[in-house]
Amino acid sequence: MRRREPEQRRRREQGRPRLPLRRSLLGRLLIVSVLVASCAVAATAWLAVQTTSGAIRQEQGQDLSSDAKIYNTLLGYAATHPRWEDVEDTARELARTSQRRIVLTTEDRRPLFDSAGASSVAPLPAQASAVVDPLSVDTVLVPDAMTAGSDRIDPRAVGPFLLPANERTELRGITEKQVACLNSVGVAADVVDSPSGRPRIEFVRGDTDRDLEFKCVAQNSGATLTEKRALDELSTLADACLKRQGHKGATLNLDLSWDRGYGQITAAEKQSAEKQSAEKQSAEQYPTEKKAAAAVERGDDRAIASCVGSARREQLTDHVAAPALLFIDGTGAVSVPGFDLSPSNTARIVGVTALVLALTVGVSVIAGARLVRPLHALTGAAQRMRDGLDSAPVPVGPDNEIGRLAAAFNDMAVHRARLEEQRKVMVSDVAHELRTPLSNIRGWLEAAQDGLADPDPAFVSSLLEEAVQLQHIIDDLQDLGAADVGALRLHPEPVYADELLGQVAAAYQGPAETAGVTLTVAAPKPGPPGPTLYADPVRLRQAVSNLVSNAVRHTPSGGRVSLRSYRTGPGHGDEVVLEVSDTGAGIPADDIPHVFDRFWRAEKSRNRSTGGSGLGLAIVLKLAEAQGGTASVVSTEGKGSVFTLRLPAAPAPAEAPANATAAEAAAGPDGPDPINMTL
C-alpha cells in the first residue's frame, strides 16, 4: 500500500490543471515589470530625444547664425577686393569674436588663411562649410533680400560701376536737393548710398503722393561718365551673348533693365508681366499668331536676362576675389556643423532600448522564479497534507515574508502531526477505557442469560459499578469536549477557599480512611474569613476533588494528603492558591510534562490497580483555565507531589458581618448577582 502512494500522488498532481501564466504570481509580476520597464524606457528615450533635439536645434541655430555672419563678412570682402591677400585681419577678427576656427583655401585647397596658425595639423574635411564666391551667392547663408535679383551676384560687387569721389559729390548734391524738396511738401525721405557710391532716395513711409514725388524728382541726374563706360562695356558683352544665341541686341539702362522699342521695363516688371500673360492665355482669347508672338517675346526676355547675368559675371571677374573654400569649426577640428539622426544612430538607440528591456525582463523572470519557487513548494506540501500524505518540511529561505510563511507552515505541519498523533492515541485510549466496563457488563449479562450466574444483589452491584465507571468516563469526555469548543457553562461567584477545601475533605474522608491515608486541611487563622476567590463553586469543587482523589489513590497506607489555601499579595498577581500535597511515590521528572495530558497514566500497562481513566488531571487543567487560572505540579520521586491551582482573587468587601458567607459578603445589600458565562 505504501509503495502505491507515490504513484497515486503523481496521478493526482497530473490531474490538477496548471495555473495559467497570466493568472499566476510570476505572470503578473512579469507583466508589471515589462510595463514599468517599457514606460520607463519610452519616457527616458522621449525625454532624451526631446532634450537632445532641442539642444541640437539651438546649437545648430547658433552655429548657422554665426556661420552666416562669417560667410557674409568674407563675401563682402571678396566682392570689394580683387584678391585675398589682405584678408588675414578680417578673418582673424571673425575667429576671435565667434570663438571658432576659420580656414580659407583656394578651390584646389591651397591654404589662404587659418586662424589656428601654421602649427595646426588637423586635416580638412572632404566637404567645405561654404564656397565664398560673390558671383554665386549661397542663398541658404545669405537671405534673398541681399542678392540682386535672381542672378545670385552679390550687390556689393560693382566693379567698374564704382564711382570716383567727384562724381559721388555731384550726385549727392542733386539727391539732397530732391530729398529737401520732398521733406518740404511733407514726404519723409532720406539719402542712402548704394554699394557703387551712387546716392539714392529712401522713403521713410511707404505711402507717398505720386504727384509731389514726381515734381521733386523730375530732375533726373542721369548716368555719370564712369557709369556710361561700364554700362557700354556690359551692353557690348550682353549683345555678343545674344547674337551667339540668335537674338537681337537690347539697350541696357543704368538699373540693368532693357529697352526693345516698347518702352523701358525693368527685369522684375518684365517677369511680372510674363506671369500675368501666361495666366490669361486661352485658345478663345488669343489667336494662334498672338500666342506665338507672346512666346517669342518671353523667350527674348529670358535670353536677355541670361546674357546680362553672364555679361555681369564676365565684367566683374577681374574686380572680385577668386572663389575660396570656407571651413568653420568651433573645437579646433574642422568639420561641417549639423546633426543627423542617421540609420546607424537610430539602430543604436533601438538596440540600447531593446537591451535595457531584455535585461529588465530577464531580471524580472529570475526574481519572479525565485519568489514563486517557495510558493510552489508550499502549495505542493499543502496539497499532500490535504490528501493525508506525509510531507517533508518546506525549505525555509531568507528572513522575509516568504521565509516566515514557510517557517509558519512547517510549524503548523508539525503541530498538525502532533495533534493527529494525539487524536489517534485519544481514540485508542477512549476505546480501551470504554471496552473494559462494556466487556464486563456484556460478560455478566451473557453469563446470566446462559444460566451461569444468578441475578443476586452482588451481581446487580457489580453491573452498577461498571455502569457508573462507564458514565464517569463519558461525563469526563463531555466536559473536555465542552471545554475544547468553549461551551463549558460557568456560574462564577465569590467562594471562600477554606470552606470549599473543608467540603472536599469531608467528602473524601471515608475513602482516605479505607486506604489508610490521613487527609487534613490546614486550619484557618482566627479572625476574618480566609481568602476569597471568584469562581464556579461546582466546577472548582470538581477540580479539587479530582486532585484529592488522585492523591489518595497514589499515596500508600500510612501516608498523608494535605490541603491548604492562601492569597498572594497584589505584587504577585493577587491570586488565591489552592494546594493538594501528598507523600506518595512521586512522579518521575520525565513524566511531569505529561501528567495533564489526556489518558496519560504512569502505569503503561493500563491496569486498574490504582483506578482512574487518565482524564482527571486533564479536566483539572481545563477547568482551571476556563476560570482564568492555572494548574501546575511539583514532584520529587519517592517523596511526593504538590498540585497547585491558582485562581483570581475576589475583591474584598468594604464591610461584612463576621458570620456572613462568602457569597453574601461579596453580593452587598442588594443580594447576590449570579453570572452565566459561555467560554
XYZ file of C-alpha atoms in Angstrom:
679
model
C 0.000 0.000 0.000
C 2.798 2.403 0.871
C 4.535 1.685 -2.415
C 1.447 2.790 -4.314
C 1.259 6.182 -2.528
C 3.888 7.984 -4.720
C 2.170 6.734 -7.872
C -1.223 7.874 -6.618
C 0.233 11.227 -5.611
C 1.780 11.657 -9.079
C -1.539 10.895 -10.758
C -3.392 13.357 -8.561
C -0.849 16.095 -9.264
C -1.017 15.381 -13.012
C -4.798 15.595 -12.884
C -4.722 19.100 -11.427
C -4.889 21.829 -14.121
C -1.872 24.119 -14.227
C -2.475 27.726 -13.320
C -2.403 29.969 -16.440
C 0.648 32.194 -16.651
C -1.461 35.355 -16.843
C -3.119 34.474 -13.517
C -0.015 33.266 -11.725
C 2.085 35.439 -9.438
C 5.052 35.043 -11.781
C 2.998 36.105 -14.793
C 1.581 39.153 -13.082
C 4.991 40.153 -11.749
C 6.455 39.733 -15.235
C 3.675 41.778 -16.866
C 4.015 44.585 -14.333
C 7.813 44.596 -14.732
C 7.566 44.719 -18.522
C 5.026 47.543 -18.405
C 7.089 49.524 -15.926
C 10.284 48.922 -17.902
C 8.615 49.819 -21.207
C 7.137 53.018 -19.816
C 10.432 53.937 -18.163
C 12.440 53.256 -21.326
C 9.927 55.070 -23.534
C 9.740 58.067 -21.198
C 13.523 58.215 -20.849
C 14.049 57.883 -24.592
C 11.397 60.504 -25.351
C 12.857 62.913 -22.808
C 16.388 62.306 -24.073
C 15.344 62.795 -27.699
C 13.370 65.935 -26.922
C 16.139 67.409 -24.796
C 18.866 66.450 -27.241
C 16.869 67.620 -30.249
C 16.151 70.957 -28.595
C 19.793 71.401 -27.658
C 20.879 70.394 -31.138
C 18.395 72.751 -32.787
C 19.540 75.576 -30.529
C 23.171 74.771 -31.206
C 22.503 74.486 -34.905
C 20.668 77.809 -34.886
C 23.558 79.480 -33.110
C 26.073 77.852 -35.432
C 24.051 78.791 -38.503
C 23.755 82.397 -37.368
C 27.478 82.557 -36.654
C 28.268 80.843 -39.968
C 26.043 83.285 -41.857
C 27.788 86.262 -40.267
C 31.262 84.890 -41.064
C 30.229 83.980 -44.592
C 28.582 87.332 -45.284
C 31.594 89.284 -43.981
C 34.056 87.295 -46.101
C 31.691 87.520 -49.068
C 31.642 91.314 -48.772
C 35.431 91.310 -48.648
C 35.627 89.189 -51.790
C 33.099 91.459 -53.562
C 35.163 94.566 -52.900
C 38.707 93.182 -53.280
C 40.235 91.566 -56.357
C 42.460 89.259 -54.257
C 42.567 87.525 -50.841
C 45.995 88.828 -49.897
C 44.868 91.204 -47.146
C 42.006 89.080 -45.712
C 44.004 88.000 -42.648
C 42.968 90.893 -40.397
C 39.275 90.493 -41.258
C 39.271 86.702 -40.847
C 41.234 86.792 -37.595
C 38.776 89.276 -36.099
C 35.882 86.988 -37.118
C 37.595 83.989 -35.499
C 38.165 85.945 -32.292
C 34.601 87.222 -31.948
C 32.955 83.893 -32.898
C 35.402 81.696 -30.932
C 35.601 79.378 -33.901
C 38.329 78.227 -36.197
C 38.200 79.720 -39.721
C 40.115 78.283 -42.660
C 40.174 79.716 -46.197
C 41.639 77.819 -49.143
C 41.579 78.088 -52.911
C 39.384 75.755 -54.893
C 42.329 73.387 -55.265
C 42.750 73.536 -51.397
C 45.844 75.700 -51.259
C 45.717 77.488 -47.891
C 44.878 81.184 -47.858
C 44.252 81.681 -44.131
C 43.992 79.512 -40.978
C 43.049 81.138 -37.690
C 44.691 78.229 -35.826
C 48.058 79.212 -37.244
C 50.698 77.259 -39.061
C 51.046 74.818 -36.125
C 47.653 73.237 -36.829
C 47.920 69.853 -38.480
C 44.233 68.924 -38.320
C 43.150 67.557 -41.730
C 40.468 69.366 -43.669
C 37.162 67.545 -44.177
C 36.070 66.362 -47.585
C 33.302 68.964 -47.776
C 33.709 72.674 -47.109
C 31.301 74.635 -44.962
C 30.658 77.041 -47.863
C 32.170 78.454 -51.072
C 32.865 82.176 -50.857
C 32.071 83.450 -54.364
C 30.489 86.926 -54.782
C 29.349 85.942 -58.270
C 27.403 82.919 -56.950
C 25.954 83.689 -53.516
C 24.779 80.834 -51.220
C 21.141 81.764 -50.599
C 20.996 79.479 -47.508
C 23.573 81.508 -45.599
C 22.570 84.893 -47.060
C 18.915 85.943 -47.255
C 17.433 86.515 -50.727
C 16.917 90.195 -49.949
C 20.656 90.727 -50.045
C 21.031 89.359 -53.568
C 20.471 91.387 -56.684
C 17.558 89.770 -58.487
C 17.825 86.130 -59.444
C 21.396 86.138 -60.821
C 22.856 85.387 -57.306
C 25.522 88.142 -57.713
C 26.410 89.940 -54.509
C 25.131 93.570 -54.837
C 28.362 94.757 -53.219
C 30.255 93.552 -56.303
C 30.054 96.690 -58.510
C 33.396 96.531 -60.301
C 33.721 99.310 -62.960
C 30.463 100.889 -61.695
C 32.286 102.169 -58.597
C 32.047 105.977 -58.736
C 35.023 108.249 -58.066
C 34.829 110.882 -55.336
C 33.991 113.828 -57.616
C 31.019 112.049 -59.182
C 29.763 110.946 -55.792
C 29.865 114.524 -54.527
C 27.997 115.866 -57.559
C 25.281 113.187 -57.380
C 24.887 113.564 -53.642
C 24.226 117.300 -54.002
C 21.472 116.654 -56.542
C 19.917 113.903 -54.362
C 19.998 116.029 -51.212
C 18.080 118.793 -53.042
C 15.437 116.269 -54.084
C 15.139 114.970 -50.501
C 14.824 118.549 -49.198
C 12.034 119.170 -51.688
C 10.199 116.035 -50.557
C 10.579 116.986 -46.910
C 9.227 120.457 -47.612
C 5.998 119.063 -49.059
C 5.557 116.591 -46.137
C 7.134 113.466 -47.662
C 9.657 111.824 -45.276
C 12.725 110.672 -47.183
C 16.450 110.265 -46.677
C 19.653 109.848 -48.695
C 21.216 106.369 -48.795
C 24.449 105.396 -50.563
C 24.384 102.303 -52.771
C 27.423 99.943 -52.984
C 28.666 101.754 -56.119
C 28.619 105.107 -54.305
C 25.573 106.482 -56.155
C 23.188 108.091 -53.649
C 19.523 107.137 -53.802
C 16.328 108.309 -52.142
C 14.757 106.092 -49.489
C 11.260 106.960 -48.384
C 10.676 106.612 -44.656
C 6.948 105.859 -45.137
C 5.582 103.615 -47.841
C 2.533 105.743 -48.767
C 3.548 108.870 -50.708
C 1.869 111.382 -53.010
C 2.945 110.381 -56.519
C 2.408 113.868 -57.956
C 4.540 115.541 -55.299
C 7.143 112.823 -55.640
C 7.304 113.327 -59.453
C 7.542 117.089 -59.010
C 10.562 116.858 -56.672
C 12.433 114.081 -58.501
C 11.620 115.226 -62.037
C 15.207 116.302 -62.453
C 16.994 113.083 -63.363
C 20.662 113.069 -62.563
C 21.387 110.576 -65.374
C 24.426 108.302 -65.671
C 27.862 109.615 -64.936
C 30.834 109.194 -67.254
C 32.118 106.210 -65.223
C 28.707 104.534 -65.303
C 28.324 105.129 -69.047
C 31.644 103.468 -69.802
C 30.824 100.486 -67.572
C 27.313 100.241 -68.995
C 28.607 100.359 -72.585
C 31.065 97.578 -71.763
C 28.288 95.497 -70.187
C 25.975 96.121 -73.193
C 28.706 95.011 -75.598
C 29.233 91.769 -73.698
C 25.469 91.144 -73.463
C 24.901 91.842 -77.201
C 27.666 89.429 -78.119
C 25.951 86.747 -75.989
C 22.557 87.479 -77.594
C 23.940 87.321 -81.101
C 25.519 83.933 -80.392
C 22.060 82.725 -79.397
C 20.349 84.248 -82.404
C 18.588 87.099 -80.624
C 18.537 90.796 -81.278
C 20.545 93.122 -79.123
C 18.996 95.254 -76.366
C 19.747 98.663 -74.922
C 20.592 98.373 -71.214
C 19.643 101.058 -68.730
C 21.513 102.064 -65.589
C 19.244 99.896 -63.380
C 20.059 96.941 -65.699
C 16.650 96.995 -67.339
C 16.489 96.886 -71.166
C 14.552 98.571 -73.945
C 13.346 96.719 -77.080
C 11.197 99.503 -78.571
C 8.021 99.258 -76.451
C 9.178 101.290 -73.515
C 11.572 100.974 -70.670
C 10.940 97.989 -68.378
C 12.885 96.532 -65.508
C 13.656 92.878 -65.146
C 11.249 92.454 -62.197
C 8.425 94.200 -64.065
C 9.107 92.111 -67.115
C 8.891 88.895 -65.111
C 5.577 90.001 -63.551
C 4.153 90.815 -66.978
C 5.213 87.445 -68.294
C 3.473 85.671 -65.398
C 0.209 87.578 -65.904
C 0.303 86.947 -69.613
C 0.760 83.215 -69.074
C -2.234 83.069 -66.668
C -4.591 84.906 -69.093
C -3.809 82.908 -72.187
C -6.551 80.726 -73.672
C -7.461 79.487 -77.142
C -10.594 81.689 -77.319
C -8.963 84.965 -76.156
C -5.757 84.872 -78.183
C -5.345 83.729 -81.756
C -2.531 81.425 -82.630
C -0.458 84.223 -84.082
C -0.662 86.309 -80.902
C 0.271 83.325 -78.730
C 3.284 82.704 -80.928
C 4.324 86.358 -80.679
C 3.950 86.302 -76.883
C 6.062 83.157 -76.728
C 8.770 84.778 -78.813
C 8.673 87.852 -76.583
C 9.022 85.740 -73.423
C 11.882 83.812 -74.965
C 13.681 87.051 -75.848
C 13.299 88.377 -72.274
C 14.693 85.183 -70.761
C 17.605 85.242 -73.195
C 18.334 88.885 -72.386
C 18.232 88.247 -68.630
C 20.544 85.256 -69.004
C 23.019 87.112 -71.147
C 23.010 90.162 -68.891
C 23.843 87.899 -65.927
C 26.656 86.216 -67.858
C 27.946 89.587 -69.025
C 27.979 90.911 -65.459
C 29.993 87.909 -64.220
C 32.452 88.332 -67.068
C 32.745 92.044 -66.414
C 33.236 91.591 -62.607
C 35.662 88.686 -62.763
C 38.742 90.892 -62.630
C 37.261 93.109 -59.895
C 36.349 90.468 -57.257
C 38.373 87.826 -55.465
C 38.521 84.330 -56.857
C 36.170 81.725 -55.265
C 37.532 80.294 -51.996
C 36.576 77.317 -49.809
C 35.495 78.216 -46.267
C 35.876 75.773 -43.359
C 34.340 76.709 -39.999
C 34.608 74.732 -36.741
C 34.292 75.520 -33.022
C 36.518 72.820 -31.462
C 39.739 73.045 -33.418
C 38.986 70.075 -35.686
C 37.468 71.174 -38.954
C 34.009 69.700 -39.560
C 30.692 70.652 -41.035
C 28.267 71.841 -38.324
C 24.990 69.968 -38.006
C 23.345 66.841 -36.688
C 21.727 63.964 -38.477
C 19.903 61.050 -36.824
C 21.282 58.564 -39.284
C 20.056 54.951 -39.590
C 23.074 53.797 -37.603
C 22.235 56.186 -34.762
C 18.612 55.090 -34.875
C 19.664 51.441 -34.797
C 21.961 52.155 -31.859
C 19.151 53.792 -29.876
C 16.767 50.942 -30.681
C 19.433 48.387 -29.717
C 20.135 50.021 -26.373
C 16.398 50.246 -25.656
C 15.909 46.584 -26.533
C 18.886 45.624 -24.362
C 17.500 47.537 -21.366
C 14.097 45.929 -21.897
C 15.629 42.464 -22.224
C 17.682 42.934 -19.051
C 14.596 44.121 -17.187
C 12.556 41.158 -18.357
C 15.394 38.735 -17.545
C 15.878 40.118 -14.048
C 12.100 40.052 -13.508
C 11.918 36.421 -14.632
C 14.765 35.402 -12.313
C 13.334 37.345 -9.373
C 9.831 36.057 -10.065
C 11.042 32.450 -10.334
C 12.893 32.742 -7.022
C 9.796 34.323 -5.489
C 7.377 31.716 -6.821
C 9.529 28.615 -6.168
C 8.884 28.519 -2.378
C 5.200 29.230 -3.019
C 5.052 26.198 -5.309
C 6.737 24.143 -2.582
C 4.186 25.399 -0.043
C 1.315 24.606 -2.403
C 2.602 21.081 -3.014
C 3.100 20.448 0.698
C -0.404 21.757 1.486
C -1.923 19.512 -1.196
C -0.068 16.465 0.147
C -1.240 17.367 3.638
C -4.805 17.632 2.339
C -4.513 14.187 0.776
C -3.369 12.754 4.089
C 0.183 12.101 2.904
C 3.316 12.790 4.877
C 5.218 15.789 3.526
C 8.802 16.784 4.117
C 9.409 20.215 5.683
C 9.369 23.095 3.212
C 12.820 24.688 2.799
C 12.950 27.984 4.676
C 14.709 30.737 2.738
C 15.981 34.110 3.941
C 14.195 36.080 6.629
C 11.498 37.685 4.523
C 7.752 37.303 4.045
C 8.077 34.038 2.093
C 10.648 32.643 4.539
C 8.439 33.429 7.501
C 5.450 31.900 5.730
C 7.444 28.709 5.102
C 8.569 28.597 8.753
C 4.985 29.104 9.945
C 3.794 26.380 7.576
C 6.413 23.960 8.900
C 5.369 24.754 12.466
C 1.738 24.208 11.510
C 2.596 20.885 9.865
C 4.485 19.722 12.974
C 1.635 20.861 15.228
C -0.898 19.139 12.985
C 1.114 15.923 13.024
C 1.322 16.104 16.804
C -2.425 16.735 17.107
C -3.126 13.903 14.716
C -0.964 11.575 16.788
C -2.712 12.737 19.932
C -6.086 12.170 18.285
C -5.118 8.634 17.359
C -3.850 7.966 20.863
C -7.000 9.506 22.354
C -9.292 7.379 20.180
C -7.323 4.318 21.174
C -7.470 5.266 24.848
C -11.199 6.030 24.732
C -11.846 2.707 23.033
C -9.741 0.946 25.669
C -11.425 2.692 28.562
C -14.903 2.002 27.229
C -14.105 -1.562 26.241
C -13.306 -2.710 29.785
C -16.618 -1.819 31.521
C -18.625 -2.771 28.451
C -16.851 -6.124 28.276
C -17.589 -6.751 31.948
C -21.253 -5.800 31.580
C -21.610 -7.955 28.467
C -19.855 -10.895 30.137
C -22.088 -10.819 33.231
C -25.237 -10.448 31.120
C -24.273 -13.350 28.845
C -23.484 -15.460 31.893
C -26.912 -14.642 33.359
C -28.574 -15.423 30.020
C -26.817 -18.800 29.864
C -27.779 -19.583 33.456
C -24.222 -19.463 34.689
C -24.819 -16.528 37.070
C -27.748 -15.668 39.280
C -29.015 -12.058 39.289
C -28.453 -11.682 43.017
C -27.629 -8.343 44.728
C -23.891 -8.885 44.263
C -24.474 -9.433 40.554
C -26.539 -6.257 40.245
C -23.995 -4.294 42.320
C -21.162 -5.389 40.000
C -23.097 -4.323 36.913
C -23.973 -0.993 38.566
C -20.326 -0.369 39.401
C -19.290 -0.953 35.792
C -22.124 1.295 34.540
C -21.083 4.055 36.947
C -17.494 3.758 35.712
C -18.696 3.998 32.121
C -20.873 7.016 32.964
C -17.924 8.679 34.699
C -15.743 8.302 31.593
C -18.485 9.656 29.343
C -19.071 12.640 31.663
C -15.348 13.414 31.690
C -15.173 13.259 27.889
C -18.215 15.524 27.654
C -16.626 18.082 29.981
C -13.375 18.041 27.976
C -15.233 18.398 24.696
C -17.224 21.367 26.017
C -14.051 22.999 27.304
C -12.282 22.468 23.986
C -15.005 24.236 21.987
C -15.510 26.981 24.600
C -19.030 25.822 25.521
C -18.384 24.966 29.167
C -21.059 26.823 31.150
C -19.817 28.509 34.315
C -21.624 30.355 37.097
C -18.873 32.249 38.913
C -19.430 33.736 42.320
C -17.316 34.609 45.392
C -16.167 31.450 47.150
C -14.337 31.016 50.483
C -11.364 28.803 49.743
C -11.193 27.289 53.246
C -14.883 26.309 53.211
C -14.509 24.650 49.771
C -11.438 22.666 50.903
C -13.287 21.558 54.048
C -16.229 20.300 51.988
C -13.977 18.297 49.668
C -12.007 16.831 52.613
C -15.246 15.762 54.289
C -16.410 14.026 51.093
C -13.188 12.015 50.759
C -12.603 11.273 54.435
C -14.154 7.810 54.089
C -12.073 6.622 51.085
C -8.953 8.051 52.731
C -9.526 6.136 55.959
C -10.203 2.970 53.957
C -6.856 3.438 52.154
C -5.069 4.175 55.442
C -4.264 7.754 54.361
C -4.518 10.753 56.666
C -6.472 13.592 54.979
C -6.078 17.006 56.619
C -6.956 20.642 55.875
C -4.794 23.485 57.135
C -6.695 25.201 59.953
C -7.794 28.761 59.068
C -6.381 31.601 61.048
C -8.645 33.195 63.652
C -10.312 36.447 62.690
C -11.839 37.433 59.328
C -12.712 34.728 56.787
C -9.845 33.274 54.741
C -9.018 34.060 51.098
C -11.949 34.545 48.766
C -11.826 33.705 45.065
C -14.244 34.321 42.221
C -15.122 31.021 40.521
C -17.856 28.490 39.805
C -18.064 26.580 43.106
C -19.360 23.375 41.468
C -16.607 23.250 38.835
C -13.954 24.297 41.337
C -15.062 21.597 43.753
C -14.883 19.098 40.845
C -11.287 20.130 40.076
C -10.164 19.941 43.728
C -11.980 16.622 44.130
C -10.076 15.155 41.170
C -6.777 16.250 42.741
C -7.713 14.813 46.148
C -8.977 11.544 44.628
C -5.793 11.218 42.585
C -3.615 11.952 45.650
C -5.444 9.404 47.847
C -5.100 6.681 45.191
C -1.362 7.265 44.736
C -0.472 7.601 48.430
C 0.396 4.336 50.174
C -1.110 3.344 53.527
C 0.244 5.414 56.368
C 0.790 8.408 54.109
C -0.662 11.894 54.342
C -2.663 14.171 51.996
C -2.830 17.844 52.976
C -4.977 20.688 51.647
C -4.333 24.392 52.204
C -5.144 27.803 50.681
C -3.552 31.217 50.810
C -3.648 34.519 48.980
C -0.714 36.143 47.214
C -0.058 39.849 47.530
C -1.016 42.455 44.887
C 2.583 42.460 43.709
C 2.322 38.753 42.840
C -0.871 38.860 40.779
C -3.390 38.960 43.656
C -4.361 35.288 43.337
C -5.772 32.595 45.589
C -3.654 29.446 45.672
C -5.118 26.002 46.432
C -2.587 23.251 47.150
C -3.084 19.471 47.380
C 0.097 17.726 48.577
C 0.741 14.051 49.240
C 3.525 11.818 50.491
C 3.159 9.249 47.715
C 5.713 7.761 45.351
C 6.050 10.991 43.372
C 6.311 11.424 39.630
C 9.470 10.836 37.583
C 10.937 14.000 36.099
C 10.424 12.725 32.542
C 6.716 12.178 33.186
C 5.912 15.550 34.754
C 5.311 17.340 31.364
C 2.644 14.718 30.520
C 0.647 14.484 33.742
C -2.063 16.816 32.418
C -2.333 15.007 29.061
C -5.497 13.073 28.350
C -5.459 9.319 29.087
C -1.913 9.528 30.412
C -1.129 7.261 33.334
C 2.091 6.262 34.917
C 1.055 2.616 34.573
C 1.868 1.929 30.938
C 0.211 -1.496 31.169
C -3.174 0.223 31.598
C -4.157 -1.878 34.557
C -6.628 -0.635 37.096
C -4.645 -1.288 40.203
C -4.874 2.386 41.063
C -8.149 3.084 39.229
C -8.870 6.174 37.136
C -9.388 6.763 33.438
C -6.488 9.106 32.795
C -8.803 12.106 32.283
C -8.933 13.558 35.792
C -5.877 15.799 35.630
C -6.738 16.890 32.068
C -10.156 18.004 33.367
C -8.488 19.847 36.256
C -6.322 21.838 33.819
C -9.290 22.694 31.577
C -11.484 23.780 34.498
C -8.713 25.996 35.892
C -8.038 27.619 32.522
C -11.764 28.132 31.882
C -11.968 30.205 35.084
C -8.885 32.289 34.338
C -6.466 30.248 36.397
C -3.639 27.753 36.021
C -2.754 24.261 37.220
C 0.768 23.006 37.938
C 2.621 20.249 39.737
C 5.910 19.934 41.608
C 7.016 16.411 42.415
C 10.044 14.592 43.777
C 10.233 10.902 43.048
C 9.977 8.900 46.258
C 8.849 11.900 48.393
C 5.507 13.007 46.969
C 3.849 15.637 44.844
C 2.233 19.057 45.239
C -0.560 20.058 42.830
C -1.373 23.772 42.762
C -4.374 25.700 41.429
C -4.035 29.466 41.005
C -7.268 31.419 40.505
C -8.091 35.148 40.504
C -8.935 36.530 43.939
C -12.327 38.147 44.536
C -12.314 41.843 45.587
C -12.622 42.211 49.361
C -15.971 43.714 50.528
C -15.940 47.014 52.382
C -17.825 45.682 55.395
C -19.244 42.215 56.058
C -20.659 40.511 59.172
C -18.332 38.140 60.910
C -20.681 35.192 60.320
C -21.642 36.081 56.690
C -20.954 33.606 53.916
C -18.625 34.478 51.057
C -21.495 34.918 48.608
C -23.397 37.237 50.978
C -20.298 39.281 51.765
C -19.481 39.877 48.101
C -23.059 40.479 46.956
C -23.701 43.585 49.104
C -27.057 44.851 50.317
C -28.945 44.005 47.120
C -28.218 40.288 47.291
C -26.169 38.026 45.007
C -25.846 38.669 41.283
C -25.409 35.300 39.515
C -23.470 35.315 36.216
C -23.735 32.750 33.415
C -20.673 32.528 31.188
C -20.167 30.590 27.991
C -16.471 30.148 27.179
